[in-house]
Every structure is written in structure tokens, then in C-alpha cells.
Amino acid sequence: MKIAIYPGTFDPITNGHLDIIQRASLLFDTVIVTVAVNSSKTPMFSTEERVDLIRSAIKEKKIKNVSVDSFSGLLVTFARKKKASVLIRGLRAVSDFEYEFQMALMNRKQDPKITTVFLMPHEKYTYLNSSIIREVARLDGSVRDLVPVAVQKKLKEKFTTK
Ligand code: ADP
């Protein structure tokens, strides 16, 4: 039984994240998508909102072997608790590499039995990240085809009530 953790801020989940989730779900028996609570970023969506949006997206795509959770503290501690031996991260471009390389090696130093696996999304998502989605939505631009339907609705709600 191979269990993989896909950690991130997911503020909010995009179709790029979802592409990685789909690929990971074909490679591992179980994938636990995990929202980071204590990231250094100040998220726009609460932990509960981010978890709910990921759950809706997974349901929308009918992906079966994926669950959603949140964590605070050391990632490898959470992974051990969940009996996971793999951490999934997405790589979009060379610009992701240095940060991801440092994180992967530090996580390996913390627990040599846990391996980081990098997956590449479809090239149509390589320019996407959550912050550009928040920015475009804030300026009332279109994020259709870039985020799940539930996220589109939530962004609309967030910016029309402001
Ligand atoms: P973090 O703050 O941990 O980087 P993110 O939510 O920004 O959280 O990203 C989580 C993971 O998903 C990272 O490995 C990131 O490289 C990857 N990722 C983000 N956007 C995309 C995308 N458009 N395509 C593929 N992977 C992505």
C-alpha cells in the first residue's frame, strides 16, 4: 500500500494542482492532499475553505483514491503519522527548482525513508499559480478553465461582497 502526501498552501486550488492530483492518483494507492496551516504566507481563504474547495474539485473530477486533510508542524511528522512514504510536489518551470530542491533535501534529512516525487503538469498549466488567480479574480478578470467551478464561485462571492 503506497500512500503519498501532496502538501501545499492551495490558496485556492487551481487546475494545475488538480492535474498533479490526478497524475498522483494513478501512481499511488492513496493520495492525501494536505493544506498547510502554518505556512509563512497569509492565505486569503481559511484552512476550512481551502479544504472544502479541494474536496469539491476532487468530487467534480470523480477521483476516488484521494482524501483531503490539513496539517501544522513538520511535514515528515505528519507523513509518518499517515504512514506515507512519498511526498508529491509539482514542478512547473526551472524557477520552481531551487526552492523545491532545498525543501526535498531538508525533508530527506529529517526522514531518509520519505521520498519526494516531482510531477509535471500539462504544459497549459505551467504559468498558473494561486496568486495570479487571486489577482485576476480581484480585478474581475476571467479565471474560467483555470480553476475548478467551486473555486470560480467562491472567488466571485469573495470579491462581490467586498
Ligand atoms: P506551497 O506554498 O507549498 O508552494 P502551493 O499551493 O503554491 O503551495 O503549491 C503546492 C505545490 O503545487 C507545489 O509543489 C507547487 O510547485 C505545485 N503547483 C502549484 N501550481 C501548480 C501548477 N499550476 N501546476 C503544477 N504544480 C503546481
Coordinates of C-alpha atoms and ligand atoms in Angstrom, one line a residue:
M1 CA 0.0 0.0 0.0
K2 CA 1.8 3.2 -1.2
I3 CA 0.5 6.3 0.4
A4 CA 1.5 9.7 -0.9
I5 CA 1.0 13.2 0.6
Y6 CA 0.6 16.2 -1.6
P7 CA 1.2 19.2 0.6
G8 CA 0.7 22.9 -0.3
T9 CA -1.0 26.2 0.5
F10 CA -3.7 25.7 -2.1
D11 CA -5.0 29.3 -1.8
P12 CA -7.0 28.4 -3.7
I13 CA -6.6 25.1 -5.6
T14 CA -6.1 25.6 -9.4
N15 CA -6.4 23.2 -12.3
G16 CA -2.6 22.9 -12.2
H17 CA -2.8 21.4 -8.7
L18 CA -5.7 19.2 -9.8
D19 CA -3.7 18.0 -12.8
I20 CA -0.9 16.9 -10.3
I21 CA -3.5 15.2 -8.1
Q22 CA -4.9 13.2 -11.0
R23 CA -1.4 12.1 -12.0
A24 CA -0.5 11.1 -8.5
S25 CA -3.8 9.2 -8.0
L26 CA -2.8 6.9 -10.9
L27 CA 0.6 6.2 -9.4
F28 CA -0.2 5.7 -5.7
D29 CA -2.9 3.7 -3.8
T30 CA -3.9 6.7 -1.7
V31 CA -3.1 10.3 -2.1
I32 CA -3.7 12.7 0.8
V33 CA -3.9 16.3 -0.3
T34 CA -2.8 18.3 2.7
V35 CA -3.4 22.0 3.3
A36 CA -0.5 23.7 5.2
V37 CA -1.8 25.6 8.2
N38 CA 1.4 27.2 9.4
S39 CA 2.9 28.3 6.1
S40 CA 4.7 31.7 6.2
K41 CA 2.1 33.0 3.8
T42 CA -1.1 34.8 4.9
P43 CA -3.8 33.0 3.0
M44 CA -6.9 34.6 1.5
F45 CA -9.0 31.5 2.2
S46 CA -9.3 29.9 5.6
T47 CA -8.0 26.4 6.1
E48 CA -11.6 25.1 6.1
E49 CA -12.4 26.9 2.9
R50 CA -9.3 25.6 1.2
V51 CA -10.0 22.0 2.3
D52 CA -13.7 22.3 1.2
L53 CA -12.6 23.7 -2.2
I54 CA -10.2 20.8 -2.8
R55 CA -12.9 18.3 -1.8
S56 CA -15.4 19.8 -4.3
A57 CA -12.8 19.7 -7.0
I58 CA -12.0 16.1 -6.4
K59 CA -15.7 15.2 -6.4
E60 CA -16.2 17.2 -9.6
K61 CA -13.4 15.1 -11.3
K62 CA -14.7 11.8 -9.7
I63 CA -11.2 10.9 -8.4
K64 CA -11.6 8.0 -6.0
N65 CA -8.4 7.3 -4.0
V66 CA -7.8 10.9 -2.8
S67 CA -8.6 12.4 0.6
V68 CA -8.1 15.9 1.9
D69 CA -6.6 16.9 5.3
S70 CA -4.7 19.8 6.9
F71 CA -1.6 19.9 9.0
S72 CA 0.6 22.2 11.0
G73 CA 4.1 21.4 12.2
L74 CA 6.8 19.4 10.5
L75 CA 5.6 17.7 7.2
V76 CA 7.6 14.5 7.7
T77 CA 5.9 14.1 11.2
F78 CA 2.5 14.3 9.5
A79 CA 3.6 11.9 6.8
R80 CA 4.8 9.3 9.3
K81 CA 1.5 9.6 11.2
K82 CA -0.3 8.9 8.0
K83 CA 2.1 6.0 7.1
A84 CA 3.0 7.8 3.9
S85 CA 6.4 7.2 2.3
V86 CA 6.1 9.7 -0.6
L87 CA 5.7 13.5 -0.8
I88 CA 4.4 14.8 -4.1
R89 CA 5.4 18.3 -5.4
G90 CA 4.7 19.9 -8.7
L91 CA 7.4 21.3 -10.9
R92 CA 6.3 23.9 -13.5
A93 CA 9.5 25.6 -14.6
V94 CA 13.2 25.9 -13.7
S95 CA 12.2 28.8 -11.4
D96 CA 10.5 26.2 -9.1
F97 CA 13.6 24.1 -8.9
E98 CA 15.8 25.8 -6.3
Y99 CA 13.2 26.1 -3.7
E100 CA 11.8 22.6 -4.2
F101 CA 15.3 21.1 -4.2
Q102 CA 16.1 22.7 -0.9
M103 CA 12.8 21.5 0.6
A104 CA 13.2 18.0 -0.7
L105 CA 16.7 17.6 0.7
M106 CA 15.7 19.1 4.0
N107 CA 12.8 16.7 4.3
R108 CA 15.0 13.8 3.4
K109 CA 17.5 14.9 6.1
Q110 CA 14.6 14.9 8.6
D111 CA 13.5 11.4 7.5
P112 CA 15.5 9.5 4.9
K113 CA 12.7 6.9 4.4
I114 CA 10.4 9.6 3.0
T115 CA 11.0 10.3 -0.7
T116 CA 9.9 13.4 -2.6
V117 CA 8.5 12.8 -6.1
F118 CA 8.1 15.6 -8.6
L119 CA 5.4 15.6 -11.2
M120 CA 5.0 17.9 -14.1
P121 CA 1.5 19.2 -15.0
H122 CA 0.2 19.6 -18.6
E123 CA 2.1 22.5 -20.2
K124 CA -1.1 24.5 -20.4
Y125 CA -0.9 24.9 -16.6
T126 CA 2.8 25.8 -16.2
Y127 CA 2.1 29.5 -15.9
L128 CA -0.5 29.1 -13.3
N129 CA -0.3 29.7 -9.6
S130 CA -2.8 30.6 -6.9
S131 CA -1.6 34.2 -6.5
I132 CA -2.1 35.1 -10.2
I133 CA -5.6 33.6 -9.9
R134 CA -6.4 35.7 -6.9
E135 CA -5.1 38.8 -8.6
V136 CA -7.1 38.3 -11.9
A137 CA -10.3 37.5 -9.9
R138 CA -9.8 40.6 -7.7
L139 CA -9.6 42.7 -10.9
D140 CA -12.8 40.9 -12.2
G141 CA -10.9 39.1 -15.0
S142 CA -11.9 35.6 -16.2
V143 CA -10.4 32.5 -14.4
R144 CA -12.6 30.1 -16.4
D145 CA -10.8 26.9 -17.4
L146 CA -8.0 27.7 -14.9
V147 CA -9.7 26.7 -11.6
P148 CA -12.4 24.3 -10.6
V149 CA -16.1 25.5 -10.8
A150 CA -16.4 25.7 -7.0
V151 CA -13.3 28.0 -6.9
Q152 CA -14.8 30.2 -9.6
K153 CA -17.9 30.6 -7.5
K154 CA -16.0 31.2 -4.2
L155 CA -13.8 33.9 -5.8
K156 CA -16.9 35.7 -7.2
E157 CA -18.5 35.6 -3.8
K158 CA -15.4 36.9 -2.1
F159 CA -14.9 39.8 -4.5
T160 CA -18.5 40.9 -4.9
T161 CA -19.2 41.1 -1.2
K162 CA -16.2 43.4 -0.7
Ligands
ADP1 P1 3.4 26.0 -1.5 O1 3.2 27.2 -0.7 O2 3.6 24.7 -0.7 O3 4.3 26.1 -2.6 P2 1.2 25.9 -3.5 O4 -0.2 25.7 -3.2 O5 1.7 27.2 -4.1 O6 1.9 25.7 -2.0 O7 1.8 24.7 -4.3 C1 1.8 23.4 -3.9 C2 2.5 22.5 -4.9 O8 1.9 22.5 -6.1 C3 3.9 23.0 -5.2 O9 4.8 21.8 -5.4 C4 3.8 23.7 -6.4 O10 5.0 23.7 -7.2 C5 2.7 22.9 -7.1 N1 2.0 23.8 -8.1 C6 1.4 25.0 -7.9 N2 0.8 25.4 -9.0 C7 1.0 24.4 -9.9 C8 0.6 24.3 -11.3 N3 0.0 25.2 -12.0 N4 1.0 23.2 -11.9 C9 1.6 22.2 -11.2 N5 2.0 22.3 -10.0 C10 1.7 23.4 -9.3

